[in-house]
Amino acid sequence: MTMDPLRIGLIGCGRAAERIYLPAFGRVPTARLAAVADPSPERRELVGAVMDAPAFTSAEEMLAACDLEAVIVATPPETHVELAAAALKRSLAVLVEKPLAPDMDDARRLAETA
């Protein structure tokens, strides 16, 4: 039985996206980069074009428009909690780059959201 690849959205199209996630998506047939979000037009177009994925200016826009099963949060650390919580509230699986949160209180709140 063949299964459709896991549809994953990538929030943040910086160096981690380019050096880690894009090569990984190219090697993992059971996962597909289904959408990307980044405020930088150059970064989101570069990553979206390489993976043939729609590109959005914000995570909120991407989450509202796409049928995703998971997201990767690869943004500056101060944005992790808000972005991960938005994805969790949509019942998506979430991988957050380190650090998870700026402090333990925020990490606990995020765990409660999950």
Short mmCIF file of C-alpha atoms in Angstrom, two decimals, residues 7-88:
data_model
loop_
_atom_site.label_atom_id
_atom_site.label_comp_id
_atom_site.label_asym_id
_atom_site.label_seq_id
_atom_site.Cartn_x
_atom_site.Cartn_y
_atom_site.Cartn_z
CA ARG A 7 2.42 17.54 3.96
CA ILE A 8 4.76 19.85 5.88
CA GLY A 9 4.86 23.63 6.00
CA LEU A 10 8.12 25.45 6.65
CA ILE A 11 7.95 28.69 8.63
CA GLY A 12 11.22 30.54 8.07
CA CYS A 13 13.31 30.28 4.93
CA GLY A 14 16.75 31.20 6.26
CA ARG A 15 19.98 29.24 6.46
CA ALA A 16 18.46 26.26 8.30
CA ALA A 17 15.87 25.90 5.54
CA GLU A 18 18.48 26.10 2.82
CA ARG A 19 21.17 23.93 4.43
CA ILE A 20 19.16 21.42 6.46
CA TYR A 21 15.53 21.14 5.45
CA LEU A 22 15.68 21.47 1.66
CA PRO A 23 18.30 18.72 1.30
CA ALA A 24 16.34 16.53 3.73
CA PHE A 25 13.09 16.94 1.80
CA GLY A 26 14.94 15.90 -1.33
CA ARG A 27 15.94 12.61 0.32
CA VAL A 28 12.76 11.68 2.19
CA PRO A 29 10.01 10.41 -0.11
CA THR A 30 7.50 10.08 2.74
CA ALA A 31 7.47 13.85 3.40
CA ARG A 32 6.73 16.75 1.07
CA LEU A 33 7.35 20.45 1.57
CA ALA A 34 3.82 21.66 0.88
CA ALA A 35 4.23 25.39 1.65
CA VAL A 36 6.70 27.95 2.94
CA ALA A 37 6.30 31.22 4.82
CA ASP A 38 8.80 34.02 5.30
CA PRO A 39 8.53 37.83 5.34
CA SER A 40 11.51 38.13 2.99
CA PRO A 41 10.35 37.91 -0.65
CA GLU A 42 13.76 36.73 -1.82
CA ARG A 43 14.02 33.92 0.74
CA ARG A 44 10.48 32.62 0.37
CA GLU A 45 10.64 32.67 -3.43
CA LEU A 46 14.03 30.90 -3.43
CA VAL A 47 12.92 28.12 -1.10
CA GLY A 48 9.44 27.83 -2.62
CA ALA A 49 10.83 27.61 -6.15
CA VAL A 50 13.45 24.99 -5.26
CA MET A 51 10.78 22.75 -3.75
CA ASP A 52 7.87 23.77 -6.01
CA ALA A 53 5.83 24.86 -2.99
CA PRO A 54 3.54 27.86 -2.61
CA ALA A 55 5.15 30.74 -0.73
CA PHE A 56 3.40 32.98 1.80
CA THR A 57 4.37 36.24 3.49
CA SER A 58 3.29 35.04 6.94
CA ALA A 59 2.77 31.85 8.89
CA GLU A 60 -0.82 32.86 9.61
CA GLU A 61 -1.54 33.20 5.90
CA MET A 62 0.08 29.83 5.17
CA LEU A 63 -1.74 28.04 8.00
CA ALA A 64 -5.09 29.43 6.87
CA ALA A 65 -4.59 28.60 3.19
CA CYS A 66 -2.96 25.18 3.24
CA ASP A 67 -3.99 21.68 4.19
CA LEU A 68 -0.94 20.72 6.22
CA GLU A 69 -0.23 17.89 8.62
CA ALA A 70 2.89 19.36 10.25
CA VAL A 71 5.06 22.46 10.36
CA ILE A 72 8.68 23.23 11.02
CA VAL A 73 9.34 26.48 12.89
CA ALA A 74 12.77 27.68 11.75
CA THR A 75 12.53 31.35 12.68
CA PRO A 76 14.31 33.60 15.19
CA PRO A 77 13.93 32.21 18.75
CA GLU A 78 11.74 35.06 19.99
CA THR A 79 9.01 33.98 17.53
CA HIS A 80 8.98 30.26 18.33
CA VAL A 81 6.29 30.20 21.00
CA GLU A 82 3.73 32.25 19.07
CA LEU A 83 4.24 30.38 15.80
CA ALA A 84 4.31 26.92 17.37
CA ALA A 85 1.15 27.71 19.37
CA ALA A 86 -0.66 28.83 16.21
CA ALA A 87 0.18 25.53 14.52
CA LEU A 88 -0.70 23.46 17.59
#
